[in-house]
Structures are given as structure tokens and as C-alpha cells.
């Protein structure tokens, strides 16, 4: 079954404009054009679009994504280079997750602080509360490492 660019946009959450831009930038050389020059996407093309979105959302540049697409089109002689690329990207995602975890801990700390402040009706006297929360957070981090 062939999908139109509008259908792909609806299924992927990407705009038609973004899909056209990706195509213009050479990120979708695999997409067939039918009569009248309209793009016709297959299920495999949809999987590739999903992968492009994944790579973009995890911080890979369009230039790097294009490099990956070109390597994919070359075939098996680029397997090791593609593996190395995905390992690097995975490492970057792990760093993002670790940073997000630190941000989450800080937000959790602030939520507890403001819950206590709301319960208390004031922020006064919560200095000890902050010290206790900070100590508990550090202890938790030590246990996780």
C-alpha cells in the first residue's frame, strides 16, 4: 500500500512541510514518486521516516542523518560505520537520560519543598527541611552509583 505525504504526516506527527524539507535535503532518497511527481511512501519508507524522527529527536544533526541514509543506500559495506554511528548516538541518549534524571531529582526536591511550604502556609522555617531533603538526595545518589 502506498501512502501520500498527508497520510504520512498524519501517521508520524511530522508536518507535510517537514517531510518535504527532509526529502529536499536528501534524507528520503528511497521514496518513490508516482504519476504527477507525487511522493508515494511504503511501509518500509514509514519505518525509515520514524527512524529519521528518532535520530533527530535524540539530537543527531540532519547532516549526520543524511550520512547515515547514504551509508544505508550503499549497503553492507557500511555496516560497521553505521553500527559505530548508532553506538555514538546511544551514548548521547544515555547522557541525556542522566541529565534528565538530575533535573527530575531537582524538580522532585522543589515539589516537596513547596508542598511543605503550602502545608506550613509559609516558606519560613523550611531551611532545615531543605537540608534534610538535600542529604536524602545525596544518600540516594550514592546508593545508585
PDB file of C-alpha atoms in Angstrom:
ATOM      1  CA  UNK A   1       0.000   0.000   0.000  1.00  0.00           C
ATOM      2  CA  UNK A   2       1.268   3.480  -0.858  1.00  0.00           C
ATOM      3  CA  UNK A   3       0.744   6.439   1.454  1.00  0.00           C
ATOM      4  CA  UNK A   4       0.523  10.074   0.429  1.00  0.00           C
ATOM      5  CA  UNK A   5       2.586  12.730   2.150  1.00  0.00           C
ATOM      6  CA  UNK A   6      -0.542  13.858   4.019  1.00  0.00           C
ATOM      7  CA  UNK A   7      -1.160  10.344   5.316  1.00  0.00           C
ATOM      8  CA  UNK A   8       2.472  10.021   6.392  1.00  0.00           C
ATOM      9  CA  UNK A   9       2.240  13.385   8.135  1.00  0.00           C
ATOM     10  CA  UNK A  10      -0.873  12.236   9.980  1.00  0.00           C
ATOM     11  CA  UNK A  11       0.648   8.886  10.985  1.00  0.00           C
ATOM     12  CA  UNK A  12       4.036  10.274  12.069  1.00  0.00           C
ATOM     13  CA  UNK A  13       3.068  13.622  13.583  1.00  0.00           C
ATOM     14  CA  UNK A  14       5.511  15.386  11.262  1.00  0.00           C
ATOM     15  CA  UNK A  15       4.134  18.151   9.103  1.00  0.00           C
ATOM     16  CA  UNK A  16       3.923  17.781   5.325  1.00  0.00           C
ATOM     17  CA  UNK A  17       6.295  20.746   5.160  1.00  0.00           C
ATOM     18  CA  UNK A  18       8.876  18.908   7.310  1.00  0.00           C
ATOM     19  CA  UNK A  19       8.586  15.768   5.182  1.00  0.00           C
ATOM     20  CA  UNK A  20       9.069  17.786   2.001  1.00  0.00           C
ATOM     21  CA  UNK A  21      12.050  19.553   3.558  1.00  0.00           C
ATOM     22  CA  UNK A  22      13.614  16.228   4.570  1.00  0.00           C
ATOM     23  CA  UNK A  23      13.098  14.960   1.034  1.00  0.00           C
ATOM     24  CA  UNK A  24      14.627  18.121  -0.455  1.00  0.00           C
ATOM     25  CA  UNK A  25      17.639  17.727   1.883  1.00  0.00           C
ATOM     26  CA  UNK A  26      18.224  14.191   0.602  1.00  0.00           C
ATOM     27  CA  UNK A  27      17.014  12.330   3.686  1.00  0.00           C
ATOM     28  CA  UNK A  28      14.438  10.281   1.781  1.00  0.00           C
ATOM     29  CA  UNK A  29      16.002   9.115  -1.492  1.00  0.00           C
ATOM     30  CA  UNK A  30      14.112   5.847  -1.085  1.00  0.00           C
ATOM     31  CA  UNK A  31      10.675   7.437  -1.555  1.00  0.00           C
ATOM     32  CA  UNK A  32       9.160   6.653  -4.943  1.00  0.00           C
ATOM     33  CA  UNK A  33       7.345   9.288  -6.968  1.00  0.00           C
ATOM     34  CA  UNK A  34       4.250   8.247  -8.824  1.00  0.00           C
ATOM     35  CA  UNK A  35       2.337   9.838 -11.669  1.00  0.00           C
ATOM     36  CA  UNK A  36       2.406  13.590 -11.426  1.00  0.00           C
ATOM     37  CA  UNK A  37       5.523  13.510  -9.253  1.00  0.00           C
ATOM     38  CA  UNK A  38       3.659  12.816  -6.021  1.00  0.00           C
ATOM     39  CA  UNK A  39       5.581  11.057  -3.277  1.00  0.00           C
ATOM     40  CA  UNK A  40       4.367   7.542  -2.535  1.00  0.00           C
ATOM     41  CA  UNK A  41       5.501   6.091   0.790  1.00  0.00           C
ATOM     42  CA  UNK A  42       5.583   2.362   1.541  1.00  0.00           C
ATOM     43  CA  UNK A  43       5.519   0.740   4.983  1.00  0.00           C
ATOM     44  CA  UNK A  44       9.326   0.454   4.795  1.00  0.00           C
ATOM     45  CA  UNK A  45       9.540   4.167   3.965  1.00  0.00           C
ATOM     46  CA  UNK A  46       7.367   4.890   7.003  1.00  0.00           C
ATOM     47  CA  UNK A  47       9.811   2.922   9.176  1.00  0.00           C
ATOM     48  CA  UNK A  48      12.674   4.997   7.785  1.00  0.00           C
ATOM     49  CA  UNK A  49      10.770   8.240   8.452  1.00  0.00           C
ATOM     50  CA  UNK A  50      10.214   7.036  12.015  1.00  0.00           C
ATOM     51  CA  UNK A  51      13.947   6.338  12.359  1.00  0.00           C
ATOM     52  CA  UNK A  52      14.793   9.795  10.981  1.00  0.00           C
ATOM     53  CA  UNK A  53      12.461  11.308  13.600  1.00  0.00           C
ATOM     54  CA  UNK A  54      14.075   9.239  16.345  1.00  0.00           C
ATOM     55  CA  UNK A  55      17.571  10.313  15.345  1.00  0.00           C
ATOM     56  CA  UNK A  56      16.547  13.966  15.027  1.00  0.00           C
ATOM     57  CA  UNK A  57      14.720  13.973  18.375  1.00  0.00           C
ATOM     58  CA  UNK A  58      17.746  12.474  20.108  1.00  0.00           C
ATOM     59  CA  UNK A  59      19.987  15.252  18.843  1.00  0.00           C
ATOM     60  CA  UNK A  60      21.532  13.930  15.643  1.00  0.00           C
ATOM     61  CA  UNK A  61      22.053  16.641  13.049  1.00  0.00           C
ATOM     62  CA  UNK A  62      20.393  16.453   9.646  1.00  0.00           C
ATOM     63  CA  UNK A  63      23.882  16.247   8.126  1.00  0.00           C
ATOM     64  CA  UNK A  64      24.646  13.134  10.199  1.00  0.00           C
ATOM     65  CA  UNK A  65      21.245  11.635   9.405  1.00  0.00           C
ATOM     66  CA  UNK A  66      21.894  12.201   5.703  1.00  0.00           C
ATOM     67  CA  UNK A  67      25.280  10.496   6.115  1.00  0.00           C
ATOM     68  CA  UNK A  68      23.509   7.514   7.699  1.00  0.00           C
ATOM     69  CA  UNK A  69      20.904   7.399   4.906  1.00  0.00           C
ATOM     70  CA  UNK A  70      23.644   7.498   2.275  1.00  0.00           C
ATOM     71  CA  UNK A  71      25.521   4.693   4.033  1.00  0.00           C
ATOM     72  CA  UNK A  72      22.304   2.664   4.204  1.00  0.00           C
ATOM     73  CA  UNK A  73      21.809   3.092   0.474  1.00  0.00           C
ATOM     74  CA  UNK A  74      25.372   1.823  -0.111  1.00  0.00           C
ATOM     75  CA  UNK A  75      24.579  -1.467   1.591  1.00  0.00           C
ATOM     76  CA  UNK A  76      26.567  -3.972   3.589  1.00  0.00           C
ATOM     77  CA  UNK A  77      29.988  -2.408   3.114  1.00  0.00           C
ATOM     78  CA  UNK A  78      28.915   0.347   5.559  1.00  0.00           C
ATOM     79  CA  UNK A  79      27.574  -1.884   8.332  1.00  0.00           C
ATOM     80  CA  UNK A  80      30.441  -1.193  10.754  1.00  0.00           C
ATOM     81  CA  UNK A  81      30.278   2.567  10.184  1.00  0.00           C
ATOM     82  CA  UNK A  82      26.529   2.546  10.798  1.00  0.00           C
ATOM     83  CA  UNK A  83      26.995   0.477  13.946  1.00  0.00           C
ATOM     84  CA  UNK A  84      29.578   2.968  15.217  1.00  0.00           C
ATOM     85  CA  UNK A  85      27.193   5.839  14.436  1.00  0.00           C
ATOM     86  CA  UNK A  86      24.374   4.222  16.396  1.00  0.00           C
ATOM     87  CA  UNK A  87      26.648   3.433  19.325  1.00  0.00           C
ATOM     88  CA  UNK A  88      27.705   7.103  19.473  1.00  0.00           C
ATOM     89  CA  UNK A  89      24.083   8.210  19.318  1.00  0.00           C
ATOM     90  CA  UNK A  90      23.126   5.730  22.026  1.00  0.00           C
ATOM     91  CA  UNK A  91      25.886   7.140  24.251  1.00  0.00           C
ATOM     92  CA  UNK A  92      24.497  10.638  23.651  1.00  0.00           C
ATOM     93  CA  UNK A  93      20.991   9.491  24.593  1.00  0.00           C
ATOM     94  CA  UNK A  94      22.332   7.903  27.784  1.00  0.00           C
ATOM     95  CA  UNK A  95      23.945  11.239  28.703  1.00  0.00           C
ATOM     96  CA  UNK A  96      20.621  12.976  28.038  1.00  0.00           C
ATOM     97  CA  UNK A  97      18.823  10.478  30.265  1.00  0.00           C
ATOM     98  CA  UNK A  98      21.336  11.002  33.073  1.00  0.00           C
ATOM     99  CA  UNK A  99      20.942  14.784  32.793  1.00  0.00           C
ATOM    100  CA  UNK A 100      17.160  14.443  32.725  1.00  0.00           C
ATOM    101  CA  UNK A 101      17.341  12.277  35.854  1.00  0.00           C
ATOM    102  CA  UNK A 102      19.290  15.032  37.642  1.00  0.00           C
ATOM    103  CA  UNK A 103      16.700  17.583  36.526  1.00  0.00           C
ATOM    104  CA  UNK A 104      13.901  15.322  37.738  1.00  0.00           C
ATOM    105  CA  UNK A 105      15.534  14.988  41.160  1.00  0.00           C
ATOM    106  CA  UNK A 106      15.811  18.773  41.434  1.00  0.00           C
ATOM    107  CA  UNK A 107      12.157  19.178  40.444  1.00  0.00           C
ATOM    108  CA  UNK A 108      11.112  16.475  42.925  1.00  0.00           C
ATOM    109  CA  UNK A 109      13.039  18.358  45.614  1.00  0.00           C
ATOM    110  CA  UNK A 110      11.231  21.602  44.760  1.00  0.00           C
ATOM    111  CA  UNK A 111       7.835  19.885  44.694  1.00  0.00           C
ATOM    112  CA  UNK A 112       8.436  18.505  48.197  1.00  0.00           C
ATOM    113  CA  UNK A 113       9.680  21.886  49.367  1.00  0.00           C
ATOM    114  CA  UNK A 114       6.613  23.729  48.070  1.00  0.00           C
ATOM    115  CA  UNK A 115       4.257  21.035  49.345  1.00  0.00           C
ATOM    116  CA  UNK A 116       5.790  21.608  52.786  1.00  0.00           C
ATOM    117  CA  UNK A 117       5.570  25.383  52.332  1.00  0.00           C
ATOM    118  CA  UNK A 118       1.905  25.144  51.326  1.00  0.00           C
ATOM    119  CA  UNK A 119       1.178  22.848  54.236  1.00  0.00           C
ATOM    120  CA  UNK A 120       3.023  25.253  56.560  1.00  0.00           C
ATOM    121  CA  UNK A 121       1.373  28.301  54.974  1.00  0.00           C
ATOM    122  CA  UNK A 122       4.812  29.888  54.587  1.00  0.00           C
ATOM    123  CA  UNK A 123       8.369  29.231  53.494  1.00  0.00           C
ATOM    124  CA  UNK A 124       9.596  30.323  56.922  1.00  0.00           C
ATOM    125  CA  UNK A 125      11.317  27.629  58.910  1.00  0.00           C
ATOM    126  CA  UNK A 126      11.909  25.355  55.943  1.00  0.00           C
ATOM    127  CA  UNK A 127      15.691  25.795  55.933  1.00  0.00           C
ATOM    128  CA  UNK A 128      16.099  22.565  57.938  1.00  0.00           C
ATOM    129  CA  UNK A 129      13.655  20.868  55.562  1.00  0.00           C
ATOM    130  CA  UNK A 130      15.899  21.822  52.631  1.00  0.00           C
ATOM    131  CA  UNK A 131      18.978  20.432  54.381  1.00  0.00           C
ATOM    132  CA  UNK A 132      17.158  17.168  55.144  1.00  0.00           C
ATOM    133  CA  UNK A 133      15.946  16.804  51.561  1.00  0.00           C
ATOM    134  CA  UNK A 134      19.393  17.560  50.166  1.00  0.00           C
ATOM    135  CA  UNK A 135      21.023  14.989  52.452  1.00  0.00           C
ATOM    136  CA  UNK A 136      18.436  12.370  51.456  1.00  0.00           C
ATOM    137  CA  UNK A 137      19.016  13.142  47.781  1.00  0.00           C
ATOM    138  CA  UNK A 138      22.782  12.771  48.134  1.00  0.00           C
ATOM    139  CA  UNK A 139      22.351   9.493  50.018  1.00  0.00           C
ATOM    140  CA  UNK A 140      20.080   8.213  47.258  1.00  0.00           C
ATOM    141  CA  UNK A 141      22.631   9.177  44.608  1.00  0.00           C
ATOM    142  CA  UNK A 142      25.378   7.354  46.488  1.00  0.00           C
ATOM    143  CA  UNK A 143      23.283   4.192  46.646  1.00  0.00           C
ATOM    144  CA  UNK A 144      22.581   4.365  42.888  1.00  0.00           C
ATOM    145  CA  UNK A 145      26.276   4.685  41.989  1.00  0.00           C
TER     146      UNK A 145
END
